[in-house]
Amino acid sequence: MKKLLLSTLLFSFVRFLESSYAAESFASLPKETQAKLLKGEVVPLSRRPGESTPADRKYVTMAKLFKATRSEIWEVITDKEETEKFLDGVLESRQIERNDKEIIFEQRTKVGGPKGSYLYTMKYLLTPEVKAEFVYVKGEINDISGGWYILDGPNPDYKLVVYALFIDPGGFAPQAVVKFGMKKTIPSTLTSTEDEVKRRRAGAQ
């Protein structure tokens, strides 16, 4: 029964990836995908921006349009002191070190796996207002990596924000199950980030 469930989840996830696309900008996407983004939907992408083919299938990558400037989006996605206040699943977040090229931070998050929540340290590798790719440093998790990407939108008022994530919590959590869960949580991460961008913009006016 467990094998059948895992096979079904894996098949569903592969079909999900096969129906998605890569993006280098809003204009590079198929018209059908553009239409979904313009409706405010979160859409799956087959690979991370700038990634050569074949794609590294370990990542789950999704995108959403934000009505914001690059600097407004960048401020939120690189704020590692306030993350737990606006992202569900982040229980603690603390910046350890920051400079123009990288941010080192520690956070505790809810992740599917035997422990339920994990404390770990990550490093953001920064290309200011373009991308913040992150890598695992140490902690109570096997591995985690991914990135935030800010791409051109359909017009100057909008930016296409892409989030890619890979998590290996360790233990007996199969990747097919972990990825299936991320397919559900990443849209919430993008929407909550957009809401925080809007909240800060309103507060600044």
Coordinates of C-alpha atoms in Angstrom, one line a residue:
M1 CA 0.0 0.0 0.0
K2 CA 2.8 2.4 0.9
K3 CA 4.6 1.6 -2.4
L4 CA 1.5 2.3 -4.3
L5 CA 1.0 5.7 -2.6
L6 CA 4.6 6.7 -3.2
S7 CA 4.4 5.7 -6.8
T8 CA 1.2 7.7 -7.2
L9 CA 2.7 10.8 -5.6
L10 CA 5.9 10.5 -7.7
F11 CA 3.9 10.1 -10.9
S12 CA 1.8 13.1 -10.1
F13 CA 4.8 15.2 -9.3
V14 CA 6.6 14.2 -12.6
R15 CA 3.4 15.2 -14.6
F16 CA 3.4 18.5 -12.7
L17 CA 6.9 19.2 -13.7
E18 CA 6.4 18.2 -17.3
S19 CA 3.5 20.6 -17.7
S20 CA 5.6 23.6 -16.4
Y21 CA 8.1 25.9 -17.9
A22 CA 11.4 27.8 -17.3
A23 CA 11.5 31.6 -17.1
E24 CA 14.1 34.3 -17.8
S25 CA 11.5 37.0 -17.8
F26 CA 7.7 37.3 -18.1
A27 CA 8.0 37.7 -21.9
S28 CA 9.9 34.4 -22.2
L29 CA 6.9 32.4 -20.9
P30 CA 4.1 30.8 -23.0
K31 CA 1.0 32.9 -23.4
E32 CA -1.1 30.5 -21.3
T33 CA 1.3 30.8 -18.4
Q34 CA 1.4 34.6 -18.8
A35 CA -2.4 34.6 -18.6
K36 CA -2.4 32.7 -15.3
L37 CA 0.3 35.0 -13.8
L38 CA -1.8 38.1 -14.8
K39 CA -4.7 36.6 -12.9
G40 CA -2.6 36.5 -9.8
E41 CA -1.9 32.7 -9.8
V42 CA 1.3 31.0 -8.7
V43 CA 2.6 28.9 -11.6
P44 CA 5.2 26.0 -11.6
L45 CA 8.4 26.3 -13.7
S46 CA 10.4 23.4 -14.9
R47 CA 13.8 24.8 -13.9
R48 CA 15.4 27.8 -12.1
P49 CA 16.2 31.0 -14.0
G50 CA 19.7 30.7 -15.6
E51 CA 19.8 26.9 -15.2
S52 CA 21.0 25.0 -18.2
T53 CA 19.1 22.0 -19.5
P54 CA 18.5 19.3 -18.5
A55 CA 17.1 20.8 -15.3
D56 CA 18.1 19.7 -11.9
R57 CA 14.9 17.9 -11.0
K58 CA 15.5 18.0 -7.3
Y59 CA 14.2 21.6 -7.1
V60 CA 10.6 22.7 -6.9
T61 CA 10.4 26.1 -8.7
M62 CA 7.4 28.4 -8.8
A63 CA 6.7 32.0 -9.8
K64 CA 4.2 34.9 -9.1
L65 CA 3.8 38.4 -10.3
F66 CA 4.4 41.1 -7.6
K67 CA 3.3 44.7 -8.2
A68 CA 6.4 46.2 -6.6
T69 CA 9.9 47.6 -7.3
R70 CA 13.0 45.4 -7.2
S71 CA 14.2 47.2 -4.1
E72 CA 10.9 46.6 -2.3
I73 CA 11.0 42.9 -3.0
W74 CA 14.7 42.7 -2.2
E75 CA 14.2 44.3 1.2
V76 CA 11.7 41.6 2.2
I77 CA 13.4 38.5 0.8
T78 CA 16.7 39.4 2.4
D79 CA 15.2 40.4 5.8
K80 CA 16.3 37.4 8.0
E81 CA 15.4 39.1 11.3
E82 CA 11.7 39.4 10.6
T83 CA 11.0 36.3 8.5
E84 CA 9.1 34.4 11.2
K85 CA 6.6 37.3 11.4
F86 CA 5.3 36.9 7.9
L87 CA 6.2 33.4 6.6
D88 CA 4.2 30.5 7.9
G89 CA 6.5 27.6 8.8
V90 CA 9.4 29.7 9.9
L91 CA 9.5 29.5 13.7
E92 CA 12.7 31.4 14.3
S93 CA 15.1 33.5 12.2
R94 CA 18.3 35.3 13.1
Q95 CA 20.9 37.0 10.9
I96 CA 24.4 36.1 11.9
E97 CA 26.5 38.1 9.4
R98 CA 25.8 40.3 6.3
N99 CA 27.8 42.1 3.6
D100 CA 27.2 43.0 0.0
K101 CA 27.9 39.5 -1.2
E102 CA 26.3 37.2 1.3
I103 CA 24.1 36.8 4.3
I104 CA 24.6 34.0 6.9
F105 CA 21.5 33.3 9.0
E106 CA 20.0 30.7 11.3
Q107 CA 16.4 29.6 11.3
R108 CA 14.1 27.0 12.6
T109 CA 11.3 25.8 10.3
K110 CA 8.6 23.2 10.1
V111 CA 9.7 20.7 7.5
G112 CA 8.1 17.3 6.7
G113 CA 10.2 14.6 8.4
P114 CA 10.6 12.7 11.6
K115 CA 11.5 15.7 13.8
G116 CA 8.8 18.1 12.5
S117 CA 10.9 21.2 13.0
Y118 CA 14.6 21.8 12.3
L119 CA 17.2 24.4 13.3
Y120 CA 19.9 25.1 10.7
T121 CA 22.3 27.7 9.2
M122 CA 22.2 28.9 5.6
K123 CA 24.1 31.3 3.4
Y124 CA 22.5 33.6 0.9
L125 CA 24.8 34.4 -2.1
L126 CA 23.7 37.8 -3.3
T127 CA 23.4 39.5 -6.7
P128 CA 21.6 42.6 -5.4
E129 CA 18.0 43.1 -6.6
V130 CA 18.4 40.2 -9.0
K131 CA 18.9 36.9 -7.1
A132 CA 19.6 35.5 -3.6
E133 CA 20.6 31.9 -3.9
F134 CA 21.0 29.9 -0.7
V135 CA 23.1 27.0 0.4
Y136 CA 23.3 24.8 3.5
V137 CA 26.0 25.5 6.1
K138 CA 25.1 23.2 9.1
G139 CA 22.3 22.1 11.3
E140 CA 19.6 19.5 12.0
I141 CA 18.8 18.8 8.4
N142 CA 20.6 16.9 5.7
D143 CA 20.6 19.5 3.0
I144 CA 18.7 22.6 1.8
S145 CA 19.3 24.9 -1.2
G146 CA 17.5 27.1 -3.6
G147 CA 17.0 30.7 -4.4
W148 CA 14.9 33.8 -4.9
Y149 CA 14.9 35.5 -8.4
I150 CA 13.5 38.9 -9.4
L151 CA 12.8 39.0 -13.2
D152 CA 11.2 41.6 -15.5
G153 CA 7.5 41.6 -15.5
P154 CA 4.9 42.5 -18.2
N155 CA 5.5 46.2 -17.5
P156 CA 7.6 48.4 -15.2
D157 CA 5.0 48.2 -12.4
Y158 CA 5.4 44.4 -12.0
K159 CA 8.2 42.0 -11.4
L160 CA 8.2 38.2 -11.8
V161 CA 9.4 36.6 -8.6
V162 CA 10.6 33.1 -8.7
Y163 CA 11.3 30.8 -5.7
A164 CA 13.2 27.5 -6.0
L165 CA 13.6 25.1 -3.1
F166 CA 15.2 21.7 -2.4
I167 CA 15.0 20.1 1.1
D168 CA 16.4 16.9 2.4
P169 CA 15.2 16.6 6.0
G170 CA 16.9 13.2 6.4
G171 CA 15.5 10.3 8.2
F172 CA 12.9 8.3 6.4
A173 CA 11.2 11.1 4.5
P174 CA 11.1 10.1 0.8
Q175 CA 11.9 13.0 -1.6
A176 CA 8.7 12.3 -3.6
V177 CA 6.6 13.1 -0.5
V178 CA 8.8 16.1 0.5
K179 CA 8.4 17.6 -3.0
F180 CA 4.7 16.9 -3.0
G181 CA 4.4 18.9 0.2
M182 CA 6.5 21.8 -1.2
K183 CA 4.2 22.0 -4.2
K184 CA 1.5 23.0 -1.6
T185 CA 3.7 25.3 0.6
I186 CA 5.7 27.3 -1.9
P187 CA 2.6 29.1 -3.2
S188 CA 1.9 30.2 0.4
T189 CA 5.5 31.4 0.7
L190 CA 5.2 33.5 -2.4
T191 CA 1.8 35.0 -1.5
S192 CA 3.0 35.8 2.1
T193 CA 6.1 37.5 0.8
E194 CA 4.0 39.5 -1.6
D195 CA 1.7 40.5 1.2
E196 CA 4.6 41.7 3.3
V197 CA 5.9 43.7 0.4
K198 CA 2.5 45.4 0.2
R199 CA 2.3 45.9 3.9
R200 CA 5.7 47.7 4.0
R201 CA 4.9 49.8 1.0
A202 CA 1.6 51.0 2.7
G203 CA 3.5 51.7 5.9
A204 CA 6.0 53.8 4.1
Q205 CA 3.4 56.1 2.5

